[in-house]
Every structure is written in C-alpha cells, then in structure tokens.
Amino acid sequence: MRRRAPEYRRPSRRRLSYWICLFLGISIAAGLVLFFFQHHHEDGFEPHVREKLVADKEIHHETLNLSQELFSVTSFARQLADQMTLAKAYVIIAKEHNNLQLAWEFSLQIRNGQRLLSQAAERGKAISLEEANPIISQLAQLIYNAQDYHYDISTIITTLKSHIHALEERAHLATMQSAEFGQLAAESIPKSLHCFNIKLTEEWFRNSSIRKSSEDGKNLPRHVDNNLYHFCLFSDNVLATSVVVNSTVSNAEHPQQFVFHVVTDEVNYRAMTTWFLRNDFRGCTVEVRSTKELVWLNTSLSPFIEQLIRAGYQNGETTLQDPNSSSLLNHLRFYIPQILPQLEKVVFLDDDVVVQKDLTPLFSVELHENVIGAVETCLEAYHRFYKYLNFSNSIISSKFDPQACGWAFGMNIFDLIAWRKANVTAKYHYWQEQNADHMLWKKGTLAPGLLAFYGLIEPLDRRWHVLGLGYDWEIDDRLIHSAAVVHFNGNMKPWLKLAISKYKHLWEQYIDFSHPSVRDCIMQ
C-alpha cells in the first residue's frame, strides 16, 4: 500500500499551533505594556510619600522640642508660663479688693500668653524673644503696679493659704453633709412601709376579732417556758420584723418550739400585732408588746432613760430608727432580763438580719459562765476598742485595753442567769452617766455594750453572724452562703431604695408578696 503524500498529513493540527503562538505573543506584549505603566505610576508617587513621611517626622520632632522647652528654666515659654501663673494669683486678689480694672488687665495678658503658647504648639517652633518679650514686659509692669495696692508676695501667700483653708473646710463640710444625708435616707420611712403600717392599723380598728385575739394571747404559758427556744426583737418596722421571724422559722427543724418576743413602740403596736395575728409562721409563737407596757421603764430608772423617753415623746416615736441612733427601742437590749424576767436564755436578733440556718444549736453553745455569745470583729485593726472609745480620757484608758477585740450586736445568745449575777444593766447605767458629756463615745449602742459586757463575752464561730451587707459590696459569696445569719448593718437597708442590689434578694425571699397589704403597698 502506498503512503499519503507528506503535505496531506493532519493539516488541522498545524493550524492550531499557529493560533497558540499568536496568543502567546499578544500576552507577552500586553504584560510589557502593563509593567511599564505600573513602574511609571510608582515612580510618580514615591517622592510625595517620602516627602510626607519626612515632614511628619520633622513636625513630631519640633513638637517634642516645644514640650521639653516648657520644662527648661532658660526657655521663653517657661518664663511666660511662670509669669502667667503669678498673674492668675493677682487676678484673684484684685477681684477680692474690688479692683476690677487691674483684674481685667491681668486677664487680658494671660489670654495673650495662652494664645502665644497655642500658636507655638501648632507651628512646632519655639517661642522667640521678640514674641514673648511684649507679654512678659506687660505682666511685669502690672505686677509692679500691683505693689501700689499692697499686693506683695506676702499678701499673695496669705491669701492663697486662706483660699486653701476655705476649700478644705468646704470639702470637709461636703463630706459631713453627704454622711448626714445618707443617715437621713436610712432613717426615713419609705412610702411603701408607711402605707403598709396604715393598712394594718386600719384592719386593727375594723376587725374586733383581732383585738380580742390580742388580749387572749397575753401571758400564755409558752411565753415563760424555758424548755422552748426564745428570741427577742425590738423594732418599729413591721415588715423587717416579719422577715426576721419568717427566715428564722423557715430554716428551723422544729419551728413550733420557737417563741418570739417582739417589743415595739405605741404607734406601731397595732400594726405589728395585726400582722402576726393574721399570719401563721409555721406554728411558732409571737408575743407583741408595747413599750407602754414596760411600766418599770420610767424616768427614775436612769437619767439616760429619761432623756430617751423625753426624745421619744418629742419625735412621736414614728421614725424607723437606725441602729446607731438614740431610739429607746435600740437601748432595750440592755434590759432583756427585766423584759423577760422568768427566762434563762434568749437569742437577740436585730430587725435588719436574715436567718439562713437553724438557730436551735446556738442554745447549746457553751458560754463558760460568760453573759453573751458574740462574733468578734477584730480581723481588721479598726474594729478594736480604740476605734469606738476615747482612750485619751483616763476613765477609759485606766480600765480597758485599746487593742481589745470588738464584737457585733445583731445576733447574740444571752445567759440571763449570768447577766443578773454580773448585774450588767447597772454597769450600762454607770457608763451612760459617765458619758453624759459625750466625751467617752459619740452615740450608738455598741460602745456602751463593749464597756458593759467587758470580760463577759464568749467568742462565737464567725459563720454564726456575717456582717456588712448594708455597706460592703465585696463580701465573699462563699462566706454569705455559709452564714447562719447575715446582717444588713449600715445605711443601705434592704427595705430602702439605696440597698445593695446584689444582697437584696436574700431579704426579699422571705416576704409574702401575695398578701393583699404587701401587694398593695410594697409592690407599688
């Protein structure tokens, strides 16, 4: 067989190779064109970028030099700034002497100096002698002229010292006012609690069965049964007292064995009685008494008691007192053996505490013949005796150790037999009489308590009583969780709007918000 001629073999493949070569040539040419234009574009902009970077460096360098110049004692900027500072003092003195013309002239040159410093900072160049000399000369002339008005350096120093003293006084006054306002806020009656008390008092007068139940509930055998667990509270805050009672019985294994002795003032007696008669707290017994029933508590008992009673009549005993105030209710803690004469042991609770564990084991704590069991508060140095008492007075310094450990009222176990034996109430009267001029301590119940119970305290485990929820935002959550009782001592009480929100739920969980009076008043 004969082969085909060479010119007739696969002509289509040869045509394809021609097209490939053409495409590659066009691509190479286009790449060269693009490279040329890109290189030309970068060459055109590169000098501008370099110039901008160099300019920025120069400006930064100049600004840095100007800042350093203000600290140099030989620079005109420093001299100008010193003259302006002195001139500002003369402005104050001239205004005090009603020399408004001189004060205006000083102010004008001060503004000129400020303008020159601002311009120097903007341009990044140092102030020259020609620029600074007119302003410095004008200020020097004004200072020289001010001497004709006896505005010498001594006058300036004296005036500035008086201004500093006045500012310190104003700052101190502002601090005191802030503390006073906080105290007033803590002692004020919130609208919700006022409404709550009024509704309960109305129910007392409207419902005769409540008044009859109140009479029938007096002098029950349970009130003096030493086989039961007795607690005492002294408060005019119905809702707070309710939280204390409810939290105590809610965490108890046998609440039917608990007896609460509540003493309130005459104004709030009806509301307090109505509330505890209308609500059952897991079968516990609540005895409500008025200070009016304490017939032995009269002006002949002690001069200090006479002052408290007189102050109570003047104030109408209608305010929610802070634990540091001079309310008679706050001082009843020193008369527990007289209020409960037939009892042997009792737990005292403040109305700003919340109970989180069963307190029954507290009655079994060995007090070793001491009168009071309390949690000591001397983990920090400022909770020792010298913090609360005036040790510059020989009456105090001769009898007490300034480094003695302080302790807390608010949750305490009292051995009333040992109390009567040690005659603690008489010691309390003695120290109140010694403090008639308020030179031993200022106010409150803790200081006389430290004195009256000195040497008669049995320290309790810290977990029985954790304090600070009314002022300290940083209490360890683990410490709060392990506490038998948490105490909202301080101005930020849980029933106030200024309460610390992170702790408020601990208190609110023991309020029955379904109750009509609570729903109508507290939840408004």
mmCIF file with all atom_site columns, N, CA, C and O in Angstrom, residues 90-137:
data_model
loop_
_atom_site.group_PDB
_atom_site.id
_atom_site.type_symbol
_atom_site.label_atom_id
_atom_site.label_alt_id
_atom_site.label_comp_id
_atom_site.label_asym_id
_atom_site.label_entity_id
_atom_site.label_seq_id
_atom_site.pdbx_PDB_ins_code
_atom_site.Cartn_x
_atom_site.Cartn_y
_atom_site.Cartn_z
_atom_site.occupancy
_atom_site.B_iso_or_equiv
_atom_site.pdbx_formal_charge
_atom_site.auth_seq_id
_atom_site.auth_comp_id
_atom_site.auth_asym_id
_atom_site.auth_atom_id
_atom_site.pdbx_PDB_model_num
ATOM 1   N N  . TYR A 1 90  ? -2.741  87.207 91.157 1.00 0.00 ? 90  TYR A N  1
ATOM 2   C CA . TYR A 1 90  ? -3.073  88.625 91.301 1.00 0.00 ? 90  TYR A CA 1
ATOM 3   C C  . TYR A 1 90  ? -4.503  88.917 90.851 1.00 0.00 ? 90  TYR A C  1
ATOM 4   O O  . TYR A 1 90  ? -5.155  89.829 91.370 1.00 0.00 ? 90  TYR A O  1
ATOM 5   N N  . VAL A 1 91  ? -4.992  88.168 89.869 1.00 0.00 ? 91  VAL A N  1
ATOM 6   C CA . VAL A 1 91  ? -6.387  88.346 89.427 1.00 0.00 ? 91  VAL A CA 1
ATOM 7   C C  . VAL A 1 91  ? -7.344  88.078 90.584 1.00 0.00 ? 91  VAL A C  1
ATOM 8   O O  . VAL A 1 91  ? -8.291  88.827 90.833 1.00 0.00 ? 91  VAL A O  1
ATOM 9   N N  . ILE A 1 92  ? -7.087  86.979 91.321 1.00 0.00 ? 92  ILE A N  1
ATOM 10  C CA . ILE A 1 92  ? -7.942  86.627 92.454 1.00 0.00 ? 92  ILE A CA 1
ATOM 11  C C  . ILE A 1 92  ? -7.903  87.721 93.515 1.00 0.00 ? 92  ILE A C  1
ATOM 12  O O  . ILE A 1 92  ? -8.936  88.154 94.037 1.00 0.00 ? 92  ILE A O  1
ATOM 13  N N  . ILE A 1 93  ? -6.674  88.200 93.825 1.00 0.00 ? 93  ILE A N  1
ATOM 14  C CA . ILE A 1 93  ? -6.542  89.213 94.875 1.00 0.00 ? 93  ILE A CA 1
ATOM 15  C C  . ILE A 1 93  ? -7.196  90.522 94.454 1.00 0.00 ? 93  ILE A C  1
ATOM 16  O O  . ILE A 1 93  ? -7.872  91.190 95.248 1.00 0.00 ? 93  ILE A O  1
ATOM 17  N N  . ALA A 1 94  ? -7.000  90.905 93.190 1.00 0.00 ? 94  ALA A N  1
ATOM 18  C CA . ALA A 1 94  ? -7.594  92.152 92.708 1.00 0.00 ? 94  ALA A CA 1
ATOM 19  C C  . ALA A 1 94  ? -9.122  92.095 92.756 1.00 0.00 ? 94  ALA A C  1
ATOM 20  O O  . ALA A 1 94  ? -9.782  93.062 93.133 1.00 0.00 ? 94  ALA A O  1
ATOM 21  N N  . LYS A 1 95  ? -9.688  90.951 92.405 1.00 0.00 ? 95  LYS A N  1
ATOM 22  C CA . LYS A 1 95  ? -11.149 90.816 92.467 1.00 0.00 ? 95  LYS A CA 1
ATOM 23  C C  . LYS A 1 95  ? -11.641 90.881 93.903 1.00 0.00 ? 95  LYS A C  1
ATOM 24  O O  . LYS A 1 95  ? -12.711 91.437 94.175 1.00 0.00 ? 95  LYS A O  1
ATOM 25  N N  . GLU A 1 96  ? -10.872 90.292 94.831 1.00 0.00 ? 96  GLU A N  1
ATOM 26  C CA . GLU A 1 96  ? -11.284 90.329 96.236 1.00 0.00 ? 96  GLU A CA 1
ATOM 27  C C  . GLU A 1 96  ? -11.314 91.763 96.764 1.00 0.00 ? 96  GLU A C  1
ATOM 28  O O  . GLU A 1 96  ? -12.119 92.106 97.625 1.00 0.00 ? 96  GLU A O  1
ATOM 29  N N  . HIS A 1 97  ? -10.403 92.609 96.249 1.00 0.00 ? 97  HIS A N  1
ATOM 30  C CA . HIS A 1 97  ? -10.351 94.007 96.673 1.00 0.00 ? 97  HIS A CA 1
ATOM 31  C C  . HIS A 1 97  ? -11.177 94.914 95.760 1.00 0.00 ? 97  HIS A C  1
ATOM 32  O O  . HIS A 1 97  ? -11.037 96.141 95.808 1.00 0.00 ? 97  HIS A O  1
ATOM 33  N N  . ASN A 1 98  ? -11.987 94.293 94.909 1.00 0.00 ? 98  ASN A N  1
ATOM 34  C CA . ASN A 1 98  ? -12.901 95.019 94.020 1.00 0.00 ? 98  ASN A CA 1
ATOM 35  C C  . ASN A 1 98  ? -12.154 95.916 93.027 1.00 0.00 ? 98  ASN A C  1
ATOM 36  O O  . ASN A 1 98  ? -12.701 96.916 92.547 1.00 0.00 ? 98  ASN A O  1
ATOM 37  N N  . ASN A 1 99  ? -10.916 95.579 92.700 1.00 0.00 ? 99  ASN A N  1
ATOM 38  C CA . ASN A 1 99  ? -10.146 96.311 91.696 1.00 0.00 ? 99  ASN A CA 1
ATOM 39  C C  . ASN A 1 99  ? -10.335 95.612 90.357 1.00 0.00 ? 99  ASN A C  1
ATOM 40  O O  . ASN A 1 99  ? -9.463  94.891 89.873 1.00 0.00 ? 99  ASN A O  1
ATOM 41  N N  . LEU A 1 100 ? -11.488 95.820 89.745 1.00 0.00 ? 100 LEU A N  1
ATOM 42  C CA . LEU A 1 100 ? -11.846 95.090 88.538 1.00 0.00 ? 100 LEU A CA 1
ATOM 43  C C  . LEU A 1 100 ? -10.998 95.499 87.337 1.00 0.00 ? 100 LEU A C  1
ATOM 44  O O  . LEU A 1 100 ? -10.758 94.683 86.441 1.00 0.00 ? 100 LEU A O  1
ATOM 45  N N  . GLN A 1 101 ? -10.553 96.750 87.285 1.00 0.00 ? 101 GLN A N  1
ATOM 46  C CA . GLN A 1 101 ? -9.726  97.211 86.166 1.00 0.00 ? 101 GLN A CA 1
ATOM 47  C C  . GLN A 1 101 ? -8.407  96.448 86.127 1.00 0.00 ? 101 GLN A C  1
ATOM 48  O O  . GLN A 1 101 ? -7.973  95.953 85.074 1.00 0.00 ? 101 GLN A O  1
ATOM 49  N N  . LEU A 1 102 ? -7.740  96.359 87.281 1.00 0.00 ? 102 LEU A N  1
ATOM 50  C CA . LEU A 1 102 ? -6.474  95.630 87.347 1.00 0.00 ? 102 LEU A CA 1
ATOM 51  C C  . LEU A 1 102 ? -6.681  94.150 87.042 1.00 0.00 ? 102 LEU A C  1
ATOM 52  O O  . LEU A 1 102 ? -5.873  93.532 86.334 1.00 0.00 ? 102 LEU A O  1
ATOM 53  N N  . ALA A 1 103 ? -7.756  93.569 87.548 1.00 0.00 ? 103 ALA A N  1
ATOM 54  C CA . ALA A 1 103 ? -8.041  92.160 87.267 1.00 0.00 ? 103 ALA A CA 1
ATOM 55  C C  . ALA A 1 103 ? -8.260  91.942 85.774 1.00 0.00 ? 103 ALA A C  1
ATOM 56  O O  . ALA A 1 103 ? -7.803  90.938 85.209 1.00 0.00 ? 103 ALA A O  1
ATOM 57  N N  . TRP A 1 104 ? -8.930  92.908 85.114 1.00 0.00 ? 104 TRP A N  1
ATOM 58  C CA . TRP A 1 104 ? -9.172  92.782 83.663 1.00 0.00 ? 104 TRP A CA 1
ATOM 59  C C  . TRP A 1 104 ? -7.870  92.858 82.891 1.00 0.00 ? 104 TRP A C  1
ATOM 60  O O  . TRP A 1 104 ? -7.655  92.101 81.932 1.00 0.00 ? 104 TRP A O  1
ATOM 61  N N  . GLU A 1 105 ? -6.959  93.762 83.274 1.00 0.00 ? 105 GLU A N  1
ATOM 62  C CA . GLU A 1 105 ? -5.690  93.906 82.579 1.00 0.00 ? 105 GLU A CA 1
ATOM 63  C C  . GLU A 1 105 ? -4.832  92.647 82.727 1.00 0.00 ? 105 GLU A C  1
ATOM 64  O O  . GLU A 1 105 ? -4.178  92.204 81.774 1.00 0.00 ? 105 GLU A O  1
ATOM 65  N N  . PHE A 1 106 ? -4.801  92.095 83.919 1.00 0.00 ? 106 PHE A N  1
ATOM 66  C CA . PHE A 1 106 ? -4.086  90.825 84.109 1.00 0.00 ? 106 PHE A CA 1
ATOM 67  C C  . PHE A 1 106 ? -4.695  89.717 83.244 1.00 0.00 ? 106 PHE A C  1
ATOM 68  O O  . PHE A 1 106 ? -3.981  88.950 82.596 1.00 0.00 ? 106 PHE A O  1
ATOM 69  N N  . SER A 1 107 ? -6.006  89.636 83.231 1.00 0.00 ? 107 SER A N  1
ATOM 70  C CA . SER A 1 107 ? -6.685  88.594 82.456 1.00 0.00 ? 107 SER A CA 1
ATOM 71  C C  . SER A 1 107 ? -6.399  88.733 80.974 1.00 0.00 ? 107 SER A C  1
ATOM 72  O O  . SER A 1 107 ? -6.248  87.724 80.253 1.00 0.00 ? 107 SER A O  1
ATOM 73  N N  . LEU A 1 108 ? -6.327  89.972 80.480 1.00 0.00 ? 108 LEU A N  1
ATOM 74  C CA . LEU A 1 108 ? -6.033  90.213 79.066 1.00 0.00 ? 108 LEU A CA 1
ATOM 75  C C  . LEU A 1 108 ? -4.663  89.673 78.696 1.00 0.00 ? 108 LEU A C  1
ATOM 76  O O  . LEU A 1 108 ? -4.501  88.979 77.668 1.00 0.00 ? 108 LEU A O  1
ATOM 77  N N  . GLN A 1 109 ? -3.639  89.960 79.511 1.00 0.00 ? 109 GLN A N  1
ATOM 78  C CA . GLN A 1 109 ? -2.298  89.484 79.209 1.00 0.00 ? 109 GLN A CA 1
ATOM 79  C C  . GLN A 1 109 ? -2.193  87.962 79.383 1.00 0.00 ? 109 GLN A C  1
ATOM 80  O O  . GLN A 1 109 ? -1.427  87.307 78.668 1.00 0.00 ? 109 GLN A O  1
ATOM 81  N N  . ILE A 1 110 ? -2.952  87.417 80.316 1.00 0.00 ? 110 ILE A N  1
ATOM 82  C CA . ILE A 1 110 ? -2.967  85.952 80.467 1.00 0.00 ? 110 ILE A CA 1
ATOM 83  C C  . ILE A 1 110 ? -3.518  85.302 79.207 1.00 0.00 ? 110 ILE A C  1
ATOM 84  O O  . ILE A 1 110 ? -2.978  84.300 78.710 1.00 0.00 ? 110 ILE A O  1
ATOM 85  N N  . ARG A 1 111 ? -4.587  85.884 78.651 1.00 0.00 ? 111 ARG A N  1
ATOM 86  C CA . ARG A 1 111 ? -5.154  85.339 77.403 1.00 0.00 ? 111 ARG A CA 1
ATOM 87  C C  . ARG A 1 111 ? -4.166  85.478 76.247 1.00 0.00 ? 111 ARG A C  1
ATOM 88  O O  . ARG A 1 111 ? -4.052  84.567 75.408 1.00 0.00 ? 111 ARG A O  1
ATOM 89  N N  . ASN A 1 112 ? -3.431  86.589 76.181 1.00 0.00 ? 112 ASN A N  1
ATOM 90  C CA . ASN A 1 112 ? -2.417  86.764 75.128 1.00 0.00 ? 112 ASN A CA 1
ATOM 91  C C  . ASN A 1 112 ? -1.326  85.700 75.263 1.00 0.00 ? 112 ASN A C  1
ATOM 92  O O  . ASN A 1 112 ? -0.861  85.143 74.256 1.00 0.00 ? 112 ASN A O  1
ATOM 93  N N  . GLY A 1 113 ? -0.900  85.436 76.489 1.00 0.00 ? 113 GLY A N  1
ATOM 94  C CA . GLY A 1 113 ? 0.108   84.410 76.696 1.00 0.00 ? 113 GLY A CA 1
ATOM 95  C C  . GLY A 1 113 ? -0.390  83.026 76.315 1.00 0.00 ? 113 GLY A C  1
ATOM 96  O O  . GLY A 1 113 ? 0.341   82.243 75.703 1.00 0.00 ? 113 GLY A O  1
ATOM 97  N N  . GLN A 1 114 ? -1.632  82.714 76.670 1.00 0.00 ? 114 GLN A N  1
ATOM 98  C CA . GLN A 1 114 ? -2.198  81.420 76.295 1.00 0.00 ? 114 GLN A CA 1
ATOM 99  C C  . GLN A 1 114 ? -2.295  81.277 74.783 1.00 0.00 ? 114 GLN A C  1
ATOM 100 O O  . GLN A 1 114 ? -2.045  80.207 74.232 1.00 0.00 ? 114 GLN A O  1
ATOM 101 N N  . ARG A 1 115 ? -2.644  82.372 74.104 1.00 0.00 ? 115 ARG A N  1
ATOM 102 C CA . ARG A 1 115 ? -2.744  82.353 72.642 1.00 0.00 ? 115 ARG A CA 1
ATOM 103 C C  . ARG A 1 115 ? -1.376  82.104 72.010 1.00 0.00 ? 115 ARG A C  1
ATOM 104 O O  . ARG A 1 115 ? -1.237  81.323 71.056 1.00 0.00 ? 115 ARG A O  1
ATOM 105 N N  . LEU A 1 116 ? -0.319  82.737 72.545 1.00 0.00 ? 116 LEU A N  1
ATOM 106 C CA . LEU A 1 116 ? 1.023   82.551 72.006 1.00 0.00 ? 116 LEU A CA 1
ATOM 107 C C  . LEU A 1 116 ? 1.514   81.121 72.205 1.00 0.00 ? 116 LEU A C  1
ATOM 108 O O  . LEU A 1 116 ? 2.112   80.525 71.296 1.00 0.00 ? 116 LEU A O  1
ATOM 109 N N  . LEU A 1 117 ? 1.267   80.554 73.373 1.00 0.00 ? 117 LEU A N  1
ATOM 110 C CA . LEU A 1 117 ? 1.654   79.156 73.610 1.00 0.00 ? 117 LEU A CA 1
ATOM 111 C C  . LEU A 1 117 ? 0.921   78.208 72.671 1.00 0.00 ? 117 LEU A C  1
ATOM 112 O O  . LEU A 1 117 ? 1.501   77.236 72.173 1.00 0.00 ? 117 LEU A O  1
ATOM 113 N N  . SER A 1 118 ? -0.356  78.493 72.410 1.00 0.00 ? 118 SER A N  1
ATOM 114 C CA . SER A 1 118 ? -1.129  77.654 71.496 1.00 0.00 ? 118 SER A CA 1
ATOM 115 C C  . SER A 1 118 ? -0.589  77.741 70.077 1.00 0.00 ? 118 SER A C  1
ATOM 116 O O  . SER A 1 118 ? -0.461  76.727 69.375 1.00 0.00 ? 118 SER A O  1
ATOM 117 N N  . GLN A 1 119 ? -0.244  78.951 69.635 1.00 0.00 ? 119 GLN A N  1
ATOM 118 C CA . GLN A 1 119 ? 0.301   79.111 68.286 1.00 0.00 ? 119 GLN A CA 1
ATOM 119 C C  . GLN A 1 119 ? 1.647   78.409 68.149 1.00 0.00 ? 119 GLN A C  1
ATOM 120 O O  . GLN A 1 119 ? 1.937   77.794 67.118 1.00 0.00 ? 119 GLN A O  1
ATOM 121 N N  . ALA A 1 120 ? 2.487   78.492 69.186 1.00 0.00 ? 120 ALA A N  1
ATOM 122 C CA . ALA A 1 120 ? 3.787   77.821 69.147 1.00 0.00 ? 120 ALA A CA 1
ATOM 123 C C  . ALA A 1 120 ? 3.627   76.310 69.045 1.00 0.00 ? 120 ALA A C  1
ATOM 124 O O  . ALA A 1 120 ? 4.385   75.628 68.347 1.00 0.00 ? 120 ALA A O  1
ATOM 125 N N  . ALA A 1 121 ? 2.624   75.798 69.740 1.00 0.00 ? 121 ALA A N  1
ATOM 126 C CA . ALA A 1 121 ? 2.379   74.347 69.690 1.00 0.00 ? 121 ALA A CA 1
ATOM 127 C C  . ALA A 1 121 ? 1.905   73.923 68.303 1.00 0.00 ? 121 ALA A C  1
ATOM 128 O O  . ALA A 1 121 ? 2.287   72.858 67.808 1.00 0.00 ? 121 ALA A O  1
ATOM 129 N N  . GLU A 1 122 ? 1.086   74.749 67.664 1.00 0.00 ? 122 GLU A N  1
ATOM 130 C CA . GLU A 1 122 ? 0.561   74.403 66.333 1.00 0.00 ? 122 GLU A CA 1
ATOM 131 C C  . GLU A 1 122 ? 1.655   74.413 65.272 1.00 0.00 ? 122 GLU A C  1
ATOM 132 O O  . GLU A 1 122 ? 1.711   73.530 64.416 1.00 0.00 ? 122 GLU A O  1
ATOM 133 N N  . ARG A 1 123 ? 2.518   75.408 65.316 1.00 0.00 ? 123 ARG A N  1
ATOM 134 C CA . ARG A 1 123 ? 3.540   75.517 64.269 1.00 0.00 ? 123 ARG A CA 1
ATOM 135 C C  . ARG A 1 123 ? 4.773   74.663 64.571 1.00 0.00 ? 123 ARG A C  1
ATOM 136 O O  . ARG A 1 123 ? 5.620   74.439 63.699 1.00 0.00 ? 123 ARG A O  1
ATOM 137 N N  . GLY A 1 124 ? 4.910   74.201 65.833 1.00 0.00 ? 124 GLY A N  1
ATOM 138 C CA . GLY A 1 124 ? 6.024   73.340 66.184 1.00 0.00 ? 124 GLY A CA 1
ATOM 139 C C  . GLY A 1 124 ? 7.352   74.046 66.294 1.00 0.00 ? 124 GLY A C  1
ATOM 140 O O  . GLY A 1 124 ? 8.399   73.420 66.105 1.00 0.00 ? 124 GLY A O  1
ATOM 141 N N  . LYS A 1 125 ? 7.329   75.337 66.597 1.00 0.00 ? 125 LYS A N  1
ATOM 142 C CA . LYS A 1 125 ? 8.562   76.109 66.730 1.00 0.00 ? 125 LYS A CA 1
ATOM 143 C C  . LYS A 1 125 ? 8.609   76.757 68.105 1.00 0.00 ? 125 LYS A C  1
ATOM 144 O O  . LYS A 1 125 ? 7.580   77.085 68.682 1.00 0.00 ? 125 LYS A O  1
ATOM 145 N N  . ALA A 1 126 ? 9.820   76.963 68.608 1.00 0.00 ? 126 ALA A N  1
ATOM 146 C CA . ALA A 1 126 ? 9.998   77.569 69.924 1.00 0.00 ? 126 ALA A CA 1
ATOM 147 C C  . ALA A 1 126 ? 9.592   79.035 69.901 1.00 0.00 ? 126 ALA A C  1
ATOM 148 O O  . ALA A 1 126 ? 9.644   79.715 68.862 1.00 0.00 ? 126 ALA A O  1
ATOM 149 N N  . ILE A 1 127 ? 9.176   79.540 71.048 1.00 0.00 ? 127 ILE A N  1
ATOM 150 C CA . ILE A 1 127 ? 8.807   80.952 71.176 1.00 0.00 ? 127 ILE A CA 1
ATOM 151 C C  . ILE A 1 127 ? 10.089  81.791 71.215 1.00 0.00 ? 127 ILE A C  1
ATOM 152 O O  . ILE A 1 127 ? 11.011  81.512 71.986 1.00 0.00 ? 127 ILE A O  1
ATOM 153 N N  . SER A 1 128 ? 10.102  82.813 70.402 1.00 0.00 ? 128 SER A N  1
ATOM 154 C CA . SER A 1 128 ? 11.288  83.672 70.321 1.00 0.00 ? 128 SER A CA 1
ATOM 155 C C  . SER A 1 128 ? 11.198  84.807 71.329 1.00 0.00 ? 128 SER A C  1
ATOM 156 O O  . SER A 1 128 ? 10.136  85.068 71.918 1.00 0.00 ? 128 SER A O  1
ATOM 157 N N  . LEU A 1 129 ? 12.326  85.513 71.525 1.00 0.00 ? 129 LEU A N  1
ATOM 158 C CA . LEU A 1 129 ? 12.370  86.654 72.436 1.00 0.00 ? 129 LEU A CA 1
ATOM 159 C C  . LEU A 1 129 ? 11.432  87.771 71.978 1.00 0.00 ? 129 LEU A C  1
ATOM 160 O O  . LEU A 1 129 ? 10.749  88.388 72.798 1.00 0.00 ? 129 LEU A O  1
ATOM 161 N N  . GLU A 1 130 ? 11.388  87.988 70.652 1.00 0.00 ? 130 GLU A N  1
ATOM 162 C CA . GLU A 1 130 ? 10.527  89.048 70.128 1.00 0.00 ? 130 GLU A CA 1
ATOM 163 C C  . GLU A 1 130 ? 9.054   88.770 70.423 1.00 0.00 ? 130 GLU A C  1
ATOM 164 O O  . GLU A 1 130 ? 8.276   89.699 70.658 1.00 0.00 ? 130 GLU A O  1
ATOM 165 N N  . GLU A 1 131 ? 8.647   87.499 70.414 1.00 0.00 ? 131 GLU A N  1
ATOM 166 C CA . GLU A 1 131 ? 7.248   87.145 70.660 1.00 0.00 ? 131 GLU A CA 1
ATOM 167 C C  . GLU A 1 131 ? 6.907   87.216 72.146 1.00 0.00 ? 131 GLU A C  1
ATOM 168 O O  . GLU A 1 131 ? 5.830   87.694 72.529 1.00 0.00 ? 131 GLU A O  1
ATOM 169 N N  . ALA A 1 132 ? 7.805   86.734 72.980 1.00 0.00 ? 132 ALA A N  1
ATOM 170 C CA . ALA A 1 132 ? 7.500   86.643 74.408 1.00 0.00 ? 132 ALA A CA 1
ATOM 171 C C  . ALA A 1 132 ? 7.702   87.953 75.151 1.00 0.00 ? 132 ALA A C  1
ATOM 172 O O  . ALA A 1 132 ? 7.009   88.237 76.130 1.00 0.00 ? 132 ALA A O  1
ATOM 173 N N  . ASN A 1 133 ? 8.633   88.780 74.681 1.00 0.00 ? 133 ASN A N  1
ATOM 174 C CA . ASN A 1 133 ? 9.013   89.972 75.437 1.00 0.00 ? 133 ASN A CA 1
ATOM 175 C C  . ASN A 1 133 ? 7.848   90.934 75.694 1.00 0.00 ? 133 ASN A C  1
ATOM 176 O O  . ASN A 1 133 ? 7.708   91.435 76.819 1.00 0.00 ? 133 ASN A O  1
ATOM 177 N N  . PRO A 1 134 ? 6.974   91.242 74.695 1.00 0.00 ? 134 PRO A N  1
ATOM 178 C CA . PRO A 1 134 ? 5.886   92.189 74.980 1.00 0.00 ? 134 PRO A CA 1
ATOM 179 C C  . PRO A 1 134 ? 4.952   91.723 76.097 1.00 0.00 ? 134 PRO A C  1
ATOM 180 O O  . PRO A 1 134 ? 4.566   92.507 76.969 1.00 0.00 ? 134 PRO A O  1
ATOM 181 N N  . ILE A 1 135 ? 4.612   90.425 76.094 1.00 0.00 ? 135 ILE A N  1
ATOM 182 C CA . ILE A 1 135 ? 3.670   89.925 77.106 1.00 0.00 ? 135 ILE A CA 1
ATOM 183 C C  . ILE A 1 135 ? 4.338   89.865 78.473 1.00 0.00 ? 135 ILE A C  1
ATOM 184 O O  . ILE A 1 135 ? 3.751   90.268 79.487 1.00 0.00 ? 135 ILE A O  1
ATOM 185 N N  . ILE A 1 136 ? 5.588   89.364 78.503 1.00 0.00 ? 136 ILE A N  1
ATOM 186 C CA . ILE A 1 136 ? 6.297   89.282 79.781 1.00 0.00 ? 136 ILE A CA 1
ATOM 187 C C  . ILE A 1 136 ? 6.507   90.674 80.362 1.00 0.00 ? 136 ILE A C  1
ATOM 188 O O  . ILE A 1 136 ? 6.353   90.895 81.575 1.00 0.00 ? 136 ILE A O  1
ATOM 189 N N  . SER A 1 137 ? 6.831   91.639 79.523 1.00 0.00 ? 137 SER A N  1
ATOM 190 C CA . SER A 1 137 ? 7.042   93.014 79.997 1.00 0.00 ? 137 SER A CA 1
ATOM 191 C C  . SER A 1 137 ? 5.749   93.603 80.544 1.00 0.00 ? 137 SER A C  1
ATOM 192 O O  . SER A 1 137 ? 5.745   94.269 81.589 1.00 0.00 ? 137 SER A O  1
#
